[in-house]
Amino acid sequence: MSALQKALKKGMTSCLSCHQLVILPANGGHCRCPRCGASVHGRIDGSLMLTWALTITGALLLLPANILPIMSAIYLGAGEPSTIISGVMQLYNSGMWGIALIVFVASIAVPVMKLLGLILLLVQIQLRLHFVPTQAMKIYRVVSGIGRWSLLDLFMISILAALVDMGFIAQVAAGPGSTAFASVVVITMLAARSFDPRLIWDAHDGDLYATAVEPETAHRSAAENG
């Protein structure tokens, strides 16, 4: 039991921004980190519910982001809208497989990996599945770190629109798919930020406590019945 004592039971917690150990107010509210000034809570209120809501929203928006045209390139009056997948195929068929791979990873693989990673963490915590907490933390760090690279497609569209816009000769315009894709990127970043990684250790420590208490309870019951 003493080995499972947590800092939160002693009125302390870590800052999620700089990992400084902070003493919480006696009334149980939040305070400011003395090192970085970030808001510090014992646990983020409604973390799992908010993360689930944002993750589901991002998954729903991922469909129009890949189906609707993300950009339209018109040259001398000819051209057609392109989705993310069709753009990747056009780059690959043109021999630019390196750029096609970068666009595929940044625009398709990364958002899907983020959503799957968040769902895996949420399911593990809520269903109390057996998992290694260090591996779950690695998943969380990957999910938190790779989100910004999904913006590569939007940067590319902005640069192309600025460089290629030549009036009636050539035009590049963003399509409705870019709005949905940008929403997916922002929402998944918010979902990763709303997830409290300390819940991973709470779930793991709870399993350890149950495993440690169960044999002791069984032994005590046997002694009483004997």
CSV table of N, CA and C in Angstrom, one decimal, residues 121-207:
chain,number,residue,atom,x,y,z
A,121,LEU,N,-5.5,4.6,-26.3
A,121,LEU,CA,-5.2,5.1,-24.9
A,121,LEU,C,-6.5,5.2,-24.1
A,122,LEU,N,-7.6,5.7,-24.7
A,122,LEU,CA,-8.8,5.9,-24.1
A,122,LEU,C,-9.5,4.6,-23.7
A,123,VAL,N,-9.4,3.6,-24.6
A,123,VAL,CA,-10.0,2.3,-24.4
A,123,VAL,C,-9.2,1.6,-23.3
A,124,GLN,N,-7.9,1.7,-23.3
A,124,GLN,CA,-7.1,1.0,-22.3
A,124,GLN,C,-7.4,1.5,-20.9
A,125,ILE,N,-7.6,2.8,-20.8
A,125,ILE,CA,-7.9,3.4,-19.4
A,125,ILE,C,-9.3,3.1,-19.0
A,126,GLN,N,-10.3,3.3,-19.8
A,126,GLN,CA,-11.7,3.1,-19.4
A,126,GLN,C,-12.0,1.7,-19.2
A,127,LEU,N,-11.5,0.8,-20.0
A,127,LEU,CA,-11.8,-0.7,-19.8
A,127,LEU,C,-10.9,-1.4,-18.9
A,128,ARG,N,-9.9,-0.6,-18.4
A,128,ARG,CA,-8.9,-1.2,-17.5
A,128,ARG,C,-8.2,-2.4,-18.1
A,129,LEU,N,-7.8,-2.3,-19.4
A,129,LEU,CA,-7.1,-3.4,-20.1
A,129,LEU,C,-5.7,-3.5,-19.6
A,130,HIS,N,-5.1,-4.7,-19.7
A,130,HIS,CA,-3.8,-4.9,-19.2
A,130,HIS,C,-2.8,-4.2,-20.3
A,131,PHE,N,-2.0,-3.3,-19.8
A,131,PHE,CA,-1.1,-2.6,-20.7
A,131,PHE,C,0.1,-2.2,-19.9
A,132,VAL,N,1.2,-2.0,-20.6
A,132,VAL,CA,2.5,-1.5,-20.0
A,132,VAL,C,2.4,0.0,-20.1
A,133,PRO,N,2.5,0.7,-18.9
A,133,PRO,CA,2.3,2.2,-18.9
A,133,PRO,C,3.4,2.9,-19.7
A,134,THR,N,4.7,2.4,-19.7
A,134,THR,CA,5.7,3.0,-20.4
A,134,THR,C,5.4,3.0,-21.9
A,135,GLN,N,4.9,1.9,-22.4
A,135,GLN,CA,4.5,1.9,-23.8
A,135,GLN,C,3.3,2.8,-24.1
A,136,ALA,N,2.4,2.9,-23.2
A,136,ALA,CA,1.3,3.9,-23.4
A,136,ALA,C,1.8,5.3,-23.4
A,137,MET,N,2.8,5.6,-22.6
A,137,MET,CA,3.3,7.0,-22.6
A,137,MET,C,4.0,7.3,-23.9
A,138,LYS,N,4.7,6.2,-24.4
A,138,LYS,CA,5.4,6.4,-25.7
A,138,LYS,C,4.3,6.8,-26.8
A,139,ILE,N,3.2,6.1,-26.8
A,139,ILE,CA,2.1,6.3,-27.7
A,139,ILE,C,1.6,7.8,-27.6
A,140,TYR,N,1.5,8.2,-26.3
A,140,TYR,CA,1.0,9.5,-26.1
A,140,TYR,C,2.0,10.6,-26.6
A,141,ARG,N,3.3,10.4,-26.3
A,141,ARG,CA,4.3,11.3,-26.8
A,141,ARG,C,4.3,11.4,-28.3
A,142,VAL,N,4.2,10.3,-29.0
A,142,VAL,CA,4.1,10.2,-30.5
A,142,VAL,C,2.9,11.0,-31.0
A,143,VAL,N,1.8,10.7,-30.4
A,143,VAL,CA,0.5,11.4,-30.8
A,143,VAL,C,0.6,12.9,-30.6
A,144,SER,N,1.3,13.3,-29.5
A,144,SER,CA,1.4,14.8,-29.2
A,144,SER,C,2.4,15.4,-30.1
A,145,GLY,N,3.4,14.7,-30.5
A,145,GLY,CA,4.5,15.3,-31.3
A,145,GLY,C,4.3,15.4,-32.8
A,146,ILE,N,3.5,14.4,-33.4
A,146,ILE,CA,3.5,14.4,-34.8
A,146,ILE,C,2.3,15.2,-35.4
A,147,GLY,N,1.5,15.8,-34.5
A,147,GLY,CA,0.3,16.5,-35.1
A,147,GLY,C,0.6,17.7,-35.9
A,148,ARG,N,1.7,18.4,-35.6
A,148,ARG,CA,2.0,19.6,-36.3
A,148,ARG,C,2.4,19.3,-37.8
A,149,TRP,N,2.9,18.1,-38.1
A,149,TRP,CA,3.4,17.8,-39.4
A,149,TRP,C,2.2,17.6,-40.4
A,150,SER,N,1.0,17.4,-39.9
A,150,SER,CA,-0.2,17.3,-40.7
A,150,SER,C,-0.5,18.6,-41.4
A,151,LEU,N,0.1,19.7,-41.0
A,151,LEU,CA,-0.2,21.0,-41.6
A,151,LEU,C,0.6,21.2,-42.9
A,152,LEU,N,1.4,20.2,-43.3
A,152,LEU,CA,2.3,20.3,-44.5
A,152,LEU,C,1.5,20.6,-45.7
A,153,ASP,N,0.3,19.9,-45.9
A,153,ASP,CA,-0.5,20.0,-47.0
A,153,ASP,C,-1.1,21.5,-47.1
A,154,LEU,N,-1.5,22.0,-46.0
A,154,LEU,CA,-2.0,23.4,-46.0
A,154,LEU,C,-0.9,24.4,-46.4
A,155,PHE,N,0.3,24.2,-45.8
A,155,PHE,CA,1.4,25.1,-46.2
A,155,PHE,C,1.7,25.0,-47.7
A,156,MET,N,1.6,23.8,-48.2
A,156,MET,CA,1.9,23.6,-49.7
A,156,MET,C,0.9,24.3,-50.5
A,157,ILE,N,-0.4,24.2,-50.1
A,157,ILE,CA,-1.5,24.9,-50.9
A,157,ILE,C,-1.3,26.4,-50.8
A,158,SER,N,-0.9,26.9,-49.6
A,158,SER,CA,-0.7,28.4,-49.5
A,158,SER,C,0.4,28.9,-50.4
A,159,ILE,N,1.5,28.1,-50.4
A,159,ILE,CA,2.7,28.5,-51.2
A,159,ILE,C,2.4,28.4,-52.7
A,160,LEU,N,1.7,27.4,-53.1
A,160,LEU,CA,1.3,27.2,-54.5
A,160,LEU,C,0.3,28.4,-54.9
A,161,ALA,N,-0.6,28.7,-54.1
A,161,ALA,CA,-1.6,29.8,-54.4
A,161,ALA,C,-0.8,31.1,-54.5
A,162,ALA,N,0.2,31.3,-53.7
A,162,ALA,CA,0.9,32.6,-53.8
A,162,ALA,C,1.9,32.6,-55.0
A,163,LEU,N,2.5,31.5,-55.4
A,163,LEU,CA,3.4,31.5,-56.5
A,163,LEU,C,2.8,31.3,-57.8
A,164,VAL,N,1.7,30.6,-57.9
A,164,VAL,CA,1.2,30.2,-59.3
A,164,VAL,C,0.1,31.1,-59.7
A,165,ASP,N,-0.5,32.0,-58.8
A,165,ASP,CA,-1.6,32.8,-59.2
A,165,ASP,C,-1.1,33.8,-60.2
A,166,MET,N,-1.5,33.6,-61.5
A,166,MET,CA,-1.1,34.4,-62.6
A,166,MET,C,-2.4,34.9,-63.4
A,167,GLY,N,-3.4,35.3,-62.7
A,167,GLY,CA,-4.6,35.8,-63.3
A,167,GLY,C,-5.3,34.7,-64.1
A,168,PHE,N,-5.6,35.0,-65.4
A,168,PHE,CA,-6.3,34.0,-66.2
A,168,PHE,C,-5.4,32.9,-66.7
A,169,ILE,N,-4.1,33.0,-66.6
A,169,ILE,CA,-3.2,31.9,-67.1
A,169,ILE,C,-3.2,30.7,-66.2
A,170,ALA,N,-2.9,30.9,-64.9
A,170,ALA,CA,-2.9,29.8,-64.0
A,170,ALA,C,-3.4,30.3,-62.6
A,171,GLN,N,-4.1,29.4,-62.0
A,171,GLN,CA,-4.7,29.7,-60.7
A,171,GLN,C,-4.7,28.4,-59.8
A,172,VAL,N,-4.4,28.6,-58.5
A,172,VAL,CA,-4.5,27.5,-57.6
A,172,VAL,C,-5.4,28.0,-56.4
A,173,ALA,N,-6.4,27.3,-56.1
A,173,ALA,CA,-7.4,27.7,-55.1
A,173,ALA,C,-7.6,26.5,-54.2
A,174,ALA,N,-7.8,26.8,-52.9
A,174,ALA,CA,-8.1,25.8,-51.9
A,174,ALA,C,-9.5,25.4,-52.0
A,175,GLY,N,-9.8,24.1,-51.8
A,175,GLY,CA,-11.1,23.6,-51.9
A,175,GLY,C,-11.7,23.3,-50.5
A,176,PRO,N,-13.0,22.9,-50.5
A,176,PRO,CA,-13.6,22.6,-49.2
A,176,PRO,C,-13.0,21.5,-48.4
A,177,GLY,N,-12.3,20.6,-49.0
A,177,GLY,CA,-11.5,19.6,-48.3
A,177,GLY,C,-10.4,20.1,-47.4
A,178,SER,N,-9.9,21.2,-47.8
A,178,SER,CA,-8.8,21.8,-47.0
A,178,SER,C,-9.3,22.4,-45.7
A,179,THR,N,-10.6,22.9,-45.7
A,179,THR,CA,-11.2,23.4,-44.5
A,179,THR,C,-11.4,22.2,-43.5
A,180,ALA,N,-12.0,21.1,-44.1
A,180,ALA,CA,-12.2,19.9,-43.3
A,180,ALA,C,-10.9,19.3,-42.7
A,181,PHE,N,-9.9,19.3,-43.6
A,181,PHE,CA,-8.6,18.8,-43.2
A,181,PHE,C,-7.9,19.6,-42.1
A,182,ALA,N,-8.0,21.0,-42.3
A,182,ALA,CA,-7.5,21.8,-41.2
A,182,ALA,C,-8.2,21.6,-39.9
A,183,SER,N,-9.5,21.4,-40.0
A,183,SER,CA,-10.3,21.2,-38.8
A,183,SER,C,-9.9,19.9,-38.1
A,184,VAL,N,-9.6,18.8,-38.9
A,184,VAL,CA,-9.1,17.6,-38.3
A,184,VAL,C,-7.8,17.8,-37.6
A,185,VAL,N,-6.9,18.5,-38.2
A,185,VAL,CA,-5.5,18.8,-37.6
A,185,VAL,C,-5.7,19.5,-36.3
A,186,VAL,N,-6.5,20.6,-36.3
A,186,VAL,CA,-6.7,21.4,-35.1
A,186,VAL,C,-7.4,20.6,-34.0
A,187,ILE,N,-8.4,19.8,-34.3
A,187,ILE,CA,-9.2,19.1,-33.4
A,187,ILE,C,-8.3,17.9,-32.8
A,188,THR,N,-7.6,17.2,-33.6
A,188,THR,CA,-6.7,16.2,-33.0
A,188,THR,C,-5.6,16.7,-32.1
A,189,MET,N,-5.1,17.9,-32.4
A,189,MET,CA,-4.1,18.5,-31.5
A,189,MET,C,-4.8,18.9,-30.2
A,190,LEU,N,-6.0,19.4,-30.3
A,190,LEU,CA,-6.8,19.7,-29.0
A,190,LEU,C,-7.1,18.5,-28.2
A,191,ALA,N,-7.4,17.4,-29.0
A,191,ALA,CA,-7.7,16.1,-28.3
A,191,ALA,C,-6.5,15.6,-27.5
A,192,ALA,N,-5.3,15.7,-28.2
A,192,ALA,CA,-4.1,15.2,-27.5
A,192,ALA,C,-3.7,16.1,-26.3
A,193,ARG,N,-4.1,17.4,-26.4
A,193,ARG,CA,-3.8,18.3,-25.3
A,193,ARG,C,-4.8,18.1,-24.2
A,194,SER,N,-6.0,17.8,-24.5
A,194,SER,CA,-7.0,17.6,-23.4
A,194,SER,C,-6.8,16.3,-22.7
A,195,PHE,N,-6.1,15.3,-23.3
A,195,PHE,CA,-5.9,14.0,-22.6
A,195,PHE,C,-4.9,14.2,-21.5
A,196,ASP,N,-5.2,13.7,-20.3
A,196,ASP,CA,-4.3,13.8,-19.2
A,196,ASP,C,-3.5,12.5,-19.1
A,197,PRO,N,-2.2,12.6,-19.4
A,197,PRO,CA,-1.4,11.3,-19.4
A,197,PRO,C,-1.2,10.7,-18.0
A,198,ARG,N,-1.5,11.5,-16.9
A,198,ARG,CA,-1.4,11.0,-15.6
A,198,ARG,C,-2.4,9.9,-15.3
A,199,LEU,N,-3.5,9.9,-16.1
A,199,LEU,CA,-4.5,8.9,-16.0
A,199,LEU,C,-4.0,7.5,-16.3
A,200,ILE,N,-3.0,7.5,-17.2
A,200,ILE,CA,-2.4,6.2,-17.5
A,200,ILE,C,-1.8,5.5,-16.3
A,201,TRP,N,-1.1,6.3,-15.5
A,201,TRP,CA,-0.5,5.8,-14.3
A,201,TRP,C,-1.5,5.5,-13.2
A,202,ASP,N,-2.6,6.3,-13.2
A,202,ASP,CA,-3.7,6.0,-12.2
A,202,ASP,C,-4.3,4.7,-12.5
A,203,ALA,N,-4.5,4.4,-13.8
A,203,ALA,CA,-5.1,3.1,-14.1
A,203,ALA,C,-4.2,1.9,-13.8
A,204,HIS,N,-2.9,2.2,-14.1
A,204,HIS,CA,-1.9,1.1,-13.8
A,204,HIS,C,-1.7,0.9,-12.3
A,205,ASP,N,-1.6,2.0,-11.6
A,205,ASP,CA,-1.5,1.8,-10.1
A,205,ASP,C,-2.7,1.2,-9.5
A,206,GLY,N,-3.9,1.5,-10.1
A,206,GLY,CA,-5.1,0.9,-9.5
A,206,GLY,C,-5.1,-0.6,-9.7
A,207,ASP,N,-4.6,-1.1,-10.9
A,207,ASP,CA,-4.5,-2.5,-11.2
A,207,ASP,C,-3.5,-3.1,-10.2
